[in-house]
Tab-separated table of C-alpha atoms in Angstrom:
chain	number	residue	atom	x	y	z
A	1	MET	CA	28.560	8.533	-29.489
A	2	ALA	CA	26.321	10.819	-27.261
A	3	ARG	CA	27.512	11.491	-23.616
A	4	VAL	CA	24.789	10.771	-20.890
A	5	SER	CA	24.429	11.830	-17.549
A	6	PHE	CA	22.311	11.560	-14.506
A	7	THR	CA	21.307	13.640	-11.892
A	8	GLY	CA	22.831	13.330	-8.498
A	9	ASN	CA	19.253	12.565	-6.882
A	10	LEU	CA	19.109	9.588	-8.806
A	11	GLN	CA	22.645	8.524	-8.180
A	12	ARG	CA	21.291	8.452	-4.463
A	13	HIS	CA	19.242	5.262	-5.091
A	14	LEU	CA	21.586	3.417	-7.709
A	15	ALA	CA	24.748	3.745	-9.538
A	16	CYS	CA	24.346	5.259	-12.635
A	17	PRO	CA	27.992	6.969	-13.683
A	18	PRO	CA	27.986	9.281	-17.086
A	19	ALA	CA	28.277	7.088	-20.290
A	20	GLU	CA	28.821	7.329	-23.824
A	21	ALA	CA	26.009	5.395	-25.952
A	22	GLY	CA	25.352	5.402	-29.546
A	23	GLY	CA	21.825	5.997	-31.017
A	24	ALA	CA	19.860	8.364	-33.077
A	25	THR	CA	17.148	9.254	-30.988
A	26	VAL	CA	16.657	9.660	-27.072
A	27	ALA	CA	15.031	6.315	-26.940
A	28	ALA	CA	17.850	4.719	-28.730
A	29	VAL	CA	20.718	6.142	-26.450
A	30	LEU	CA	18.514	5.663	-23.295
A	31	HIS	CA	18.269	1.981	-24.269
A	32	ALA	CA	21.669	1.505	-24.900
A	33	VAL	CA	22.524	2.777	-21.456
A	34	PHE	CA	20.144	0.525	-19.602
A	35	GLN	CA	21.408	-2.500	-21.388
A	36	GLY	CA	24.317	-1.989	-19.243
A	37	ASN	CA	22.355	-0.800	-16.297
A	38	PRO	CA	18.800	-2.876	-16.436
A	39	ARG	CA	17.758	-1.494	-12.784
A	40	LEU	CA	17.890	2.002	-14.268
A	41	ARG	CA	15.280	1.930	-16.590
A	42	SER	CA	12.310	1.534	-14.083
A	43	TYR	CA	13.803	5.033	-12.433
A	44	VAL	CA	13.620	6.811	-15.699
A	45	LEU	CA	10.513	5.295	-17.531
A	46	ASP	CA	7.277	3.810	-16.562
A	47	ASP	CA	5.808	0.643	-16.948
A	48	GLN	CA	4.526	1.609	-20.480
A	49	GLY	CA	7.977	3.124	-21.602
A	50	ARG	CA	7.301	6.785	-21.101
A	51	LEU	CA	9.196	9.312	-19.729
A	52	ARG	CA	8.201	9.476	-15.626
A	53	ARG	CA	6.161	12.358	-15.004
A	54	HIS	CA	8.555	14.019	-12.987
A	55	VAL	CA	11.725	13.118	-14.993
A	56	ASN	CA	12.971	15.566	-17.427
A	57	VAL	CA	15.444	14.699	-20.359
A	58	PHE	CA	17.643	17.254	-21.861
A	59	VAL	CA	19.591	17.102	-25.482
A	60	ASN	CA	22.094	19.829	-25.086
A	61	ASP	CA	20.202	22.528	-23.517
A	62	ARG	CA	16.671	21.410	-25.135
A	63	ALA	CA	14.311	19.293	-23.141
A	64	VAL	CA	12.793	16.693	-25.070
A	65	GLY	CA	8.985	17.284	-26.641
A	66	ASP	CA	8.127	13.579	-27.108
A	67	ARG	CA	8.197	12.354	-23.544
A	68	ARG	CA	6.413	9.545	-24.566
A	69	GLY	CA	7.964	8.103	-27.577
A	70	LEU	CA	11.422	9.610	-27.003
A	71	SER	CA	11.721	10.449	-30.626
A	72	ASP	CA	13.882	13.491	-30.196
A	73	PRO	CA	17.071	13.167	-32.297
A	74	VAL	CA	20.615	12.728	-30.551
A	75	GLY	CA	23.662	13.214	-32.412
A	76	ASP	CA	26.831	12.209	-32.176
A	77	ASP	CA	28.396	15.108	-30.304
A	78	ASP	CA	25.290	15.903	-28.004
A	79	GLU	CA	25.093	15.670	-24.491
A	80	VAL	CA	21.923	13.853	-22.988
A	81	PHE	CA	20.726	15.077	-19.353
A	82	VAL	CA	18.306	12.906	-17.296
A	83	ILE	CA	17.585	15.198	-14.596
A	84	GLN	CA	14.776	15.160	-11.905
A	85	ALA	CA	12.095	18.075	-12.602
A	86	LEU	CA	11.013	19.921	-9.662
A	87	SER	CA	7.410	19.654	-10.424
A	88	GLY	CA	7.553	16.379	-8.182
A	89	GLY	CA	8.006	18.627	-4.843
B	8	MET	CA	11.302	-13.751	20.714
B	9	VAL	CA	11.709	-10.041	21.050
B	10	ALA	CA	8.802	-8.105	19.888
B	11	THR	CA	9.829	-5.837	16.662
B	12	LEU	CA	7.593	-3.126	15.287
B	13	HIS	CA	8.179	-1.946	11.667
B	14	VAL	CA	6.956	1.541	10.544
B	15	ALA	CA	6.626	2.416	7.063
B	16	SER	CA	6.674	6.303	7.107
B	17	ARG	CA	7.040	9.004	4.763
B	18	LYS	CA	10.650	9.094	5.935
B	19	GLY	CA	11.887	5.626	5.596
B	20	LEU	CA	11.372	2.342	7.327
B	21	LEU	CA	11.603	2.265	11.178
B	22	THR	CA	12.308	-0.562	13.220
B	23	PHE	CA	11.127	-0.234	17.127
B	24	VAL	CA	12.081	-2.951	19.709
B	25	PRO	CA	11.447	-2.992	23.251
B	26	ASP	CA	14.095	-1.427	25.494
B	27	GLY	CA	13.566	-1.579	29.304
B	28	GLY	CA	9.958	-0.382	29.993
B	29	GLY	CA	9.974	1.454	26.349
B	30	TRP	CA	10.565	1.287	22.716
B	31	ARG	CA	13.421	2.613	20.809
B	32	LEU	CA	14.294	3.002	17.247
B	33	ASP	CA	16.513	0.158	16.534
B	34	ARG	CA	17.102	0.878	13.097
B	35	THR	CA	16.318	3.308	9.872
B	36	ALA	CA	16.427	1.796	6.543
B	37	PHE	CA	15.439	4.136	3.445
B	38	LEU	CA	16.171	7.264	4.918
B	39	GLY	CA	14.081	10.166	3.351
B	40	ASP	CA	12.168	8.066	1.219
B	41	PRO	CA	8.473	7.336	1.358
B	42	VAL	CA	7.630	3.767	2.425
B	43	THR	CA	4.137	2.725	1.609
B	44	ALA	CA	4.169	-0.730	2.577
B	45	VAL	CA	6.140	-3.228	4.359
B	46	LEU	CA	5.554	-7.059	5.200
B	47	PRO	CA	7.191	-9.255	7.499
B	48	ASP	CA	6.968	-12.561	5.946
B	49	GLY	CA	6.563	-14.800	8.910
B	50	ARG	CA	7.083	-17.973	6.476
B	51	ASP	CA	10.681	-17.665	5.807
B	52	GLY	CA	11.415	-14.447	7.588
B	53	ALA	CA	11.922	-12.161	4.725
B	54	LEU	CA	10.854	-8.453	4.917
B	55	TYR	CA	9.617	-6.473	1.944
B	56	ALA	CA	9.420	-2.831	1.769
B	57	ALA	CA	7.487	-1.006	-1.066
B	58	LEU	CA	9.185	2.778	-1.875
B	59	ASN	CA	7.032	5.571	-3.468
B	60	LEU	CA	10.317	8.058	-4.724
B	61	GLY	CA	8.438	9.985	-6.477
B	62	HIS	CA	10.414	11.304	-9.140
B	63	PHE	CA	11.722	8.021	-9.772
B	64	GLY	CA	8.806	5.673	-9.365
B	65	VAL	CA	7.847	2.760	-7.200
B	66	LYS	CA	10.577	0.122	-5.722
B	67	LEU	CA	10.455	-2.934	-4.128
B	68	HIS	CA	13.090	-4.244	-1.693
B	69	ARG	CA	13.639	-7.464	0.187
B	70	SER	CA	15.669	-8.003	3.293
B	71	ASP	CA	16.873	-11.675	4.115
B	72	ASP	CA	18.398	-10.475	7.294
B	73	GLY	CA	15.928	-8.804	9.222
B	74	GLY	CA	16.416	-5.565	7.459
B	75	THR	CA	20.260	-5.313	7.865
B	76	THR	CA	20.963	-5.418	4.011
B	77	TRP	CA	18.392	-5.052	1.158
B	78	THR	CA	18.271	-6.250	-2.154
B	79	GLU	CA	16.122	-4.360	-4.894
B	80	LEU	CA	13.526	-6.306	-6.397
B	81	PRO	CA	11.559	-5.708	-9.755
B	82	ALA	CA	8.301	-3.802	-8.732
B	83	PRO	CA	5.266	-5.080	-10.302
B	84	ALA	CA	4.543	-3.146	-13.420
B	85	PHE	CA	1.911	-3.548	-16.084
B	86	PRO	CA	2.644	-5.281	-19.085
B	87	PRO	CA	2.726	-3.242	-22.491
B	88	ALA	CA	-0.895	-1.948	-23.391
B	89	ASP	CA	-2.413	-3.589	-26.375
B	90	GLY	CA	-3.656	-1.405	-29.419
B	91	GLY	CA	-1.113	1.441	-30.108
B	92	GLY	CA	1.790	-0.915	-30.868
B	93	ASP	CA	3.750	1.027	-28.241
B	94	GLY	CA	1.480	1.154	-25.428
B	95	GLN	CA	1.751	4.588	-25.125
B	96	ASP	CA	-1.836	5.082	-23.260
B	97	GLY	CA	-1.368	1.867	-20.967
B	98	PRO	CA	-1.531	1.980	-17.042
B	99	SER	CA	1.579	2.320	-14.973
B	100	VAL	CA	1.768	1.555	-11.250
B	101	SER	CA	2.144	4.704	-8.880
B	102	LEU	CA	1.663	3.134	-5.653
B	103	ILE	CA	2.055	-0.124	-4.186
B	104	TRP	CA	-0.618	0.363	-1.582
B	105	THR	CA	-0.390	-2.997	-0.025
B	106	LEU	CA	1.735	-6.090	0.276
B	107	ALA	CA	0.587	-9.491	1.537
B	108	ALA	CA	1.989	-13.255	2.164
B	109	GLY	CA	0.541	-16.245	0.258
B	110	GLY	CA	-0.417	-19.243	2.135
B	111	THR	CA	2.099	-21.713	3.904
B	112	ASP	CA	1.162	-24.084	1.273
B	113	ARG	CA	2.673	-21.830	-1.270
B	114	PRO	CA	6.064	-20.697	-0.041
B	115	GLY	CA	7.225	-17.493	-1.694
B	116	GLU	CA	4.004	-16.269	-3.125
B	117	ILE	CA	3.682	-12.755	-2.356
B	118	TRP	CA	0.706	-10.406	-3.407
B	119	ALA	CA	0.631	-6.635	-4.089
B	120	GLY	CA	-2.193	-4.138	-4.591
B	121	THR	CA	-1.737	-1.082	-6.322
B	122	LEU	CA	-2.964	1.955	-7.785
B	123	PRO	CA	-4.415	2.024	-10.517
B	124	GLY	CA	-6.143	-0.866	-9.328
B	125	GLY	CA	-3.970	-3.631	-10.361
B	126	LEU	CA	-3.439	-6.794	-8.506
B	127	PHE	CA	-0.259	-8.513	-8.847
B	128	ARG	CA	1.420	-11.983	-7.785
B	129	SER	CA	4.912	-13.243	-7.253
B	130	PRO	CA	5.507	-16.649	-7.164
B	131	ASP	CA	9.391	-16.296	-6.375
B	132	ARG	CA	9.431	-14.070	-3.545
B	133	GLY	CA	9.126	-11.101	-5.783
B	134	ALA	CA	11.577	-11.888	-8.298
B	135	GLY	CA	9.016	-11.687	-10.814
B	136	TRP	CA	5.639	-10.382	-10.751
B	137	SER	CA	2.713	-10.804	-13.127
B	138	LEU	CA	-0.717	-8.753	-13.314
B	139	VAL	CA	-3.565	-10.744	-12.030
B	140	ASP	CA	-5.762	-10.337	-15.442
B	141	GLY	CA	-8.646	-11.713	-14.359
B	142	LEU	CA	-9.482	-9.071	-11.894
B	143	TRP	CA	-7.901	-6.525	-14.354
B	144	ASN	CA	-10.102	-7.430	-17.183
B	145	ARG	CA	-13.587	-7.421	-15.443
B	146	PRO	CA	-15.904	-5.178	-17.391
B	147	GLU	CA	-16.791	-3.529	-13.543
B	148	ARG	CA	-13.574	-2.020	-13.337
B	149	ALA	CA	-14.681	0.882	-15.817
B	150	GLU	CA	-17.086	1.908	-13.068
B	151	TRP	CA	-13.912	1.854	-10.068
B	152	PHE	CA	-12.848	5.576	-9.240
B	153	GLY	CA	-10.392	7.003	-6.776
B	154	GLY	CA	-11.100	6.984	-2.930
B	155	GLY	CA	-8.449	8.770	-0.942
B	156	TYR	CA	-6.184	8.848	-4.246
B	157	ASP	CA	-7.035	9.997	-7.773
B	158	LEU	CA	-6.876	6.617	-9.067
B	159	PRO	CA	-8.843	3.635	-7.827
B	160	GLY	CA	-6.623	1.408	-5.787
B	161	ILE	CA	-6.256	-2.026	-4.069
B	162	HIS	CA	-5.453	-1.850	-0.079
B	163	SER	CA	-6.612	-5.087	1.435
B	164	ILE	CA	-5.608	-8.834	0.028
B	165	CYS	CA	-7.215	-11.464	2.637
B	166	ILE	CA	-5.362	-15.108	1.918
B	167	ASP	CA	-7.598	-17.697	3.175
B	168	PRO	CA	-5.152	-19.669	5.777
B	169	ARG	CA	-7.538	-22.863	4.996
B	170	ASP	CA	-6.916	-22.657	1.393
B	171	SER	CA	-4.796	-19.673	-0.127
B	172	GLY	CA	-6.430	-20.030	-3.518
B	173	ARG	CA	-9.381	-18.574	-1.727
B	174	ILE	CA	-8.633	-14.539	-2.021
B	175	THR	CA	-10.740	-11.824	-0.664
B	176	VAL	CA	-9.609	-8.125	-1.796
B	177	GLY	CA	-10.768	-4.509	-1.229
B	178	VAL	CA	-10.934	-2.009	-3.753
B	179	SER	CA	-11.210	1.881	-2.995
B	180	CYS	CA	-13.452	2.682	-4.986
B	181	GLY	CA	-14.151	-0.521	-6.494
B	182	GLY	CA	-15.749	-3.028	-3.638
B	183	VAL	CA	-14.878	-6.395	-2.477
B	184	TRP	CA	-13.959	-9.143	-4.916
B	185	ILE	CA	-13.582	-12.722	-4.292
B	186	SER	CA	-11.468	-15.630	-5.690
B	187	ASP	CA	-11.707	-19.102	-4.818
B	188	ASP	CA	-9.164	-20.358	-7.560
B	189	GLY	CA	-6.437	-18.335	-6.747
B	190	GLY	CA	-7.144	-15.555	-8.639
B	191	THR	CA	-8.257	-16.921	-12.291
B	192	GLU	CA	-11.979	-15.992	-11.491
B	193	TRP	CA	-13.320	-13.420	-9.744
B	194	ARG	CA	-17.058	-12.263	-8.462
B	195	LEU	CA	-18.287	-9.276	-6.688
B	196	GLY	CA	-18.569	-9.637	-3.018
B	197	GLY	CA	-19.892	-6.760	-0.738
B	198	THR	CA	-23.625	-7.275	-0.794
B	199	GLY	CA	-24.983	-5.171	2.250
B	200	LEU	CA	-22.472	-2.488	1.737
B	201	ARG	CA	-23.976	1.180	1.671
B	202	ALA	CA	-22.387	3.866	-0.112
B	203	ALA	CA	-23.951	7.379	0.730
B	204	TYR	CA	-22.165	9.351	-1.062
B	205	MET	CA	-23.714	8.082	-4.542
B	206	PRO	CA	-27.224	8.713	-5.717
B	207	PRO	CA	-29.645	6.913	-3.388
B	208	GLU	CA	-30.534	4.742	-6.434
B	209	ARG	CA	-26.890	3.438	-6.255
B	210	ALA	CA	-26.461	3.259	-2.824
B	211	GLY	CA	-26.314	-0.590	-2.471
B	212	ASP	CA	-24.450	-0.742	-6.182
B	213	ARG	CA	-21.684	-3.471	-5.117
B	214	GLY	CA	-19.058	-2.206	-7.599
B	215	ILE	CA	-18.600	1.056	-6.474
B	216	GLN	CA	-18.218	0.695	-2.499
B	217	ASP	CA	-15.261	2.007	-0.536
B	218	PRO	CA	-14.226	-0.538	1.785
B	219	HIS	CA	-11.688	1.649	3.537
B	220	ARG	CA	-10.069	-1.667	4.819
B	221	LEU	CA	-10.923	-5.465	5.400
B	222	VAL	CA	-9.192	-7.696	7.713
B	223	GLN	CA	-9.745	-11.554	7.943
B	224	CYS	CA	-9.665	-13.436	11.234
B	225	ALA	CA	-6.873	-15.717	10.881
B	226	THR	CA	-8.416	-18.765	12.727
B	227	ALA	CA	-12.083	-18.166	11.779
B	228	PRO	CA	-11.348	-16.928	8.183
B	229	ASP	CA	-14.892	-16.667	6.929
B	230	THR	CA	-15.087	-13.751	9.234
B	231	VAL	CA	-14.084	-10.775	7.373
B	232	TRP	CA	-14.410	-7.044	8.816
B	233	CYS	CA	-14.585	-3.895	6.814
B	234	GLN	CA	-14.375	-0.429	7.800
B	235	HIS	CA	-16.057	1.029	5.242
B	236	HIS	CA	-16.490	4.755	4.390
B	237	ASN	CA	-20.030	5.092	5.694
B	238	GLY	CA	-19.698	2.795	8.480
B	239	ILE	CA	-18.233	-0.705	10.143
B	240	PHE	CA	-19.576	-3.699	8.705
B	241	ARG	CA	-18.865	-7.666	8.986
B	242	SER	CA	-19.241	-10.622	6.908
B	243	ALA	CA	-19.404	-14.088	7.945
B	244	ASP	CA	-18.916	-15.498	4.464
B	245	ARG	CA	-15.361	-14.218	3.523
B	246	GLY	CA	-16.723	-11.020	2.133
B	247	ASP	CA	-19.899	-11.987	-0.270
B	248	THR	CA	-22.567	-10.372	2.141
B	249	PHE	CA	-22.076	-7.892	5.087
B	250	THR	CA	-24.158	-6.717	7.774
B	251	GLU	CA	-23.901	-3.416	9.184
B	252	ILE	CA	-22.674	-2.841	12.624
B	253	THR	CA	-24.039	0.605	13.994
B	254	ALA	CA	-23.115	0.680	17.927
B	255	ALA	CA	-19.655	2.031	17.326
B	256	GLN	CA	-18.969	5.024	19.408
B	257	PRO	CA	-17.935	7.851	19.251
B	258	SER	CA	-18.489	7.653	15.543
B	259	ALA	CA	-18.483	4.698	12.748
B	260	PHE	CA	-16.187	6.306	10.118
B	261	GLY	CA	-12.339	5.836	10.183
B	262	PHE	CA	-9.705	3.775	7.977
B	263	ALA	CA	-8.223	1.459	10.214
B	264	VAL	CA	-9.489	-1.778	11.658
B	265	ALA	CA	-7.761	-4.987	13.321
B	266	VAL	CA	-9.111	-8.324	13.895
B	267	HIS	CA	-7.858	-10.538	16.889
B	268	PRO	CA	-6.103	-13.435	15.264
B	269	ARG	CA	-8.234	-16.084	17.584
B	270	ASP	CA	-11.238	-14.488	18.405
B	271	PRO	CA	-13.368	-13.394	15.036
B	272	GLN	CA	-15.694	-11.355	17.586
B	273	THR	CA	-13.373	-9.094	18.766
B	274	ALA	CA	-11.887	-6.076	16.387
B	275	TRP	CA	-10.220	-2.600	17.026
B	276	PHE	CA	-11.271	0.755	14.906
B	277	VAL	CA	-9.951	4.131	15.401
B	278	PRO	CA	-13.257	6.575	15.025
B	279	ALA	CA	-12.799	9.816	13.695
B	280	VAL	CA	-15.260	12.459	12.151
B	281	LYS	CA	-16.852	12.149	8.518
B	282	ASP	CA	-15.900	12.267	6.070
B	283	GLU	CA	-13.671	15.436	5.117
B	284	CYS	CA	-12.719	16.546	8.363
B	285	ARG	CA	-10.966	13.235	9.476
B	286	VAL	CA	-9.882	14.301	12.979
B	287	PRO	CA	-10.515	12.677	16.171
B	288	VAL	CA	-14.353	13.149	17.327
B	289	ASP	CA	-14.219	16.109	20.033
B	290	GLY	CA	-10.516	16.234	19.546
B	291	ARG	CA	-10.452	12.976	21.942
B	292	LEU	CA	-7.986	10.046	20.072
B	293	VAL	CA	-9.574	6.875	20.838
B	294	VAL	CA	-9.729	3.429	19.949
B	295	SER	CA	-13.012	1.457	19.763
B	296	ARG	CA	-13.338	-2.078	20.655
B	297	THR	CA	-15.890	-5.080	20.294
B	298	ARG	CA	-15.562	-8.295	21.652
B	299	ASN	CA	-19.129	-9.192	20.741
B	300	GLY	CA	-19.246	-9.279	17.332
B	301	GLY	CA	-20.378	-5.582	17.138
B	302	ALA	CA	-23.010	-5.604	19.271
B	303	SER	CA	-21.157	-3.088	21.590
B	304	PHE	CA	-18.078	-1.235	21.596
B	305	ASP	CA	-15.556	-0.363	24.659
B	306	VAL	CA	-13.919	3.210	24.021
B	307	LEU	CA	-10.290	2.783	24.915
B	308	ALA	CA	-8.646	6.114	25.954
B	309	GLY	CA	-6.028	4.962	28.320
B	310	GLY	CA	-2.766	6.567	27.790
B	311	LEU	CA	-4.028	8.763	24.519
B	312	PRO	CA	-4.327	12.443	24.496
B	313	GLN	CA	-7.827	13.554	25.346
B	314	ALA	CA	-7.703	17.083	23.908
B	315	THR	CA	-6.780	19.317	20.663
B	316	THR	CA	-5.774	15.997	18.650
B	317	PHE	CA	-5.579	15.984	14.673
B	318	ASP	CA	-4.166	12.503	14.747
B	319	LEU	CA	-5.412	10.058	11.691
B	320	VAL	CA	-4.925	6.576	11.615
B	321	TYR	CA	-4.740	5.444	8.137
B	322	ARG	CA	-5.769	1.909	6.747
B	323	HIS	CA	-2.803	0.121	7.289
B	324	ALA	CA	-1.517	1.898	10.401
B	325	LEU	CA	-3.269	-0.402	13.130
B	326	ASP	CA	-2.262	-3.686	13.750
B	327	VAL	CA	-2.588	-6.554	16.217
B	328	ASP	CA	0.125	-9.320	17.100
B	329	ALA	CA	-0.570	-12.737	16.424
B	330	ASP	CA	-1.228	-13.329	20.277
B	331	GLY	CA	-4.265	-10.296	19.861
B	332	ARG	CA	-2.753	-8.890	23.016
B	333	SER	CA	-0.121	-6.441	21.696
B	334	LEU	CA	-1.465	-3.459	19.400
B	335	ALA	CA	0.106	-0.461	17.494
B	336	MET	CA	-1.034	2.310	15.828
B	337	GLY	CA	0.673	5.196	14.056
B	338	THR	CA	-1.015	8.270	12.470
B	339	THR	CA	-0.445	10.858	9.846
B	340	THR	CA	0.575	13.310	12.234
B	341	GLY	CA	3.810	11.114	13.450
B	342	ASN	CA	2.766	9.532	16.570
B	343	LEU	CA	3.124	6.155	17.229
B	344	TRP	CA	1.542	4.393	20.254
B	345	VAL	CA	1.402	0.535	21.624
B	346	ALA	CA	-0.879	-1.301	24.144
B	347	ASP	CA	-0.865	-4.569	25.615
B	348	GLY	CA	-3.861	-6.402	27.230
B	349	GLY	CA	-5.934	-5.579	23.870
B	350	GLY	CA	-5.849	-1.604	23.794
B	351	GLU	CA	-6.858	-1.155	27.578
B	352	ARG	CA	-3.623	0.962	27.873
B	353	TRP	CA	-1.837	2.985	25.459
B	354	THR	CA	2.002	4.103	25.457
B	355	ALA	CA	3.610	6.799	23.279
B	356	VAL	CA	6.711	5.052	21.503
B	357	SER	CA	7.452	8.681	19.744
B	358	THR	CA	5.309	11.671	19.131
B	359	HIS	CA	7.429	13.376	16.470
B	360	LEU	CA	8.008	10.694	13.566
B	361	PRO	CA	7.155	11.469	9.902
B	362	PRO	CA	3.624	10.726	8.688
B	363	ILE	CA	2.870	6.999	9.257
B	364	ASN	CA	1.607	4.852	6.528
B	365	GLN	CA	1.831	1.378	8.075
B	366	VAL	CA	2.318	-0.484	11.346
B	367	ALA	CA	3.581	-4.075	11.189
B	368	TRP	CA	4.426	-6.547	14.105
B	369	ALA	CA	6.873	-8.859	12.859
B	370	PRO	CA	5.133	-12.446	13.439
């Protein structure tokens, strides 16, 4: 199970405590989290399921490369960080 | 009933109420968040607020207790796009530009106009939304382009009080669109509008017009006023055809228009210097008003600053109340004024607010 945590700026809008979630990719891990917190999905992903432009996801210390399909691999001992990009101003 | 004024601002939803001879800020909701549209629904008392959180997308909330508590609703969203299997190149709502209540014959029906040009309908007070395919799938949409934003957007939704299946919408830049059947079929209106920003041979092309704002007279709904990028226009047939109004002073450029709810000949505008400059003419903030269908205009300056102003009143930031007597306007520089008596005398409510997207009197 990967450990998933969210930026505090997102927690200003809705509760999203750190979670443990299984899955082999970023998409699978996030979708597992969204199952227990459906509102969270639209804060992280856009209408087409892409990572929002000003949201970043890191697997450990590495930013995900596939912002559209979220296919970057995730291992059981990995940490997934959902953070806001500074590009949004 | 106490007058209540809702102000959708860059830093939250601000609600003002009368206090002695002036006004006071009664409530702030969504502090720090850009509120792009507000809808006080007179049918059931609900209050809707659309947010654009920037990083975290567009959101929609509803209050059923006048703004004390809020419930987040699903925001309008495009369905997964066809073709690629995963919809990766499909559209996504980037702004809720306007919200509108359906007719009294359709309780709970709410409409939303968005960037990038999607019109959405909810039958159930925002609990669920669907894209209005009949407009989105029009082939003419390929010609739409951004006006004010990079993407085209729907900023005006006029629901005919006589028959709420009759809808007129304004698109920047995509013209005036009309439906007579609740949004299934659409036709392009806007004959008579004029686009000086296009090559001359396309100036009359109805599909690329930039109607900055459309408003419909509540009791004479065939009358639709348009503050267009290139002037002021009036329609007597719900937007199919328009006549240009050239008498406005000190300019015919602007974004906002409000129409008297009981007198289709009376409308208000906030003139500015066209079109990239967008400041008051000669630094004097004024409101122009016609009471004879545009044949002539009064320039209303009472109580408004008459030197070195930079205020711009954006599309949704001028409103008239249900009696046609009280007006409110808010500016991109964070100034808020109200006026009684049809705009003869304005009073500053505050001169230190965030940029204002919309003002709306509670019905």
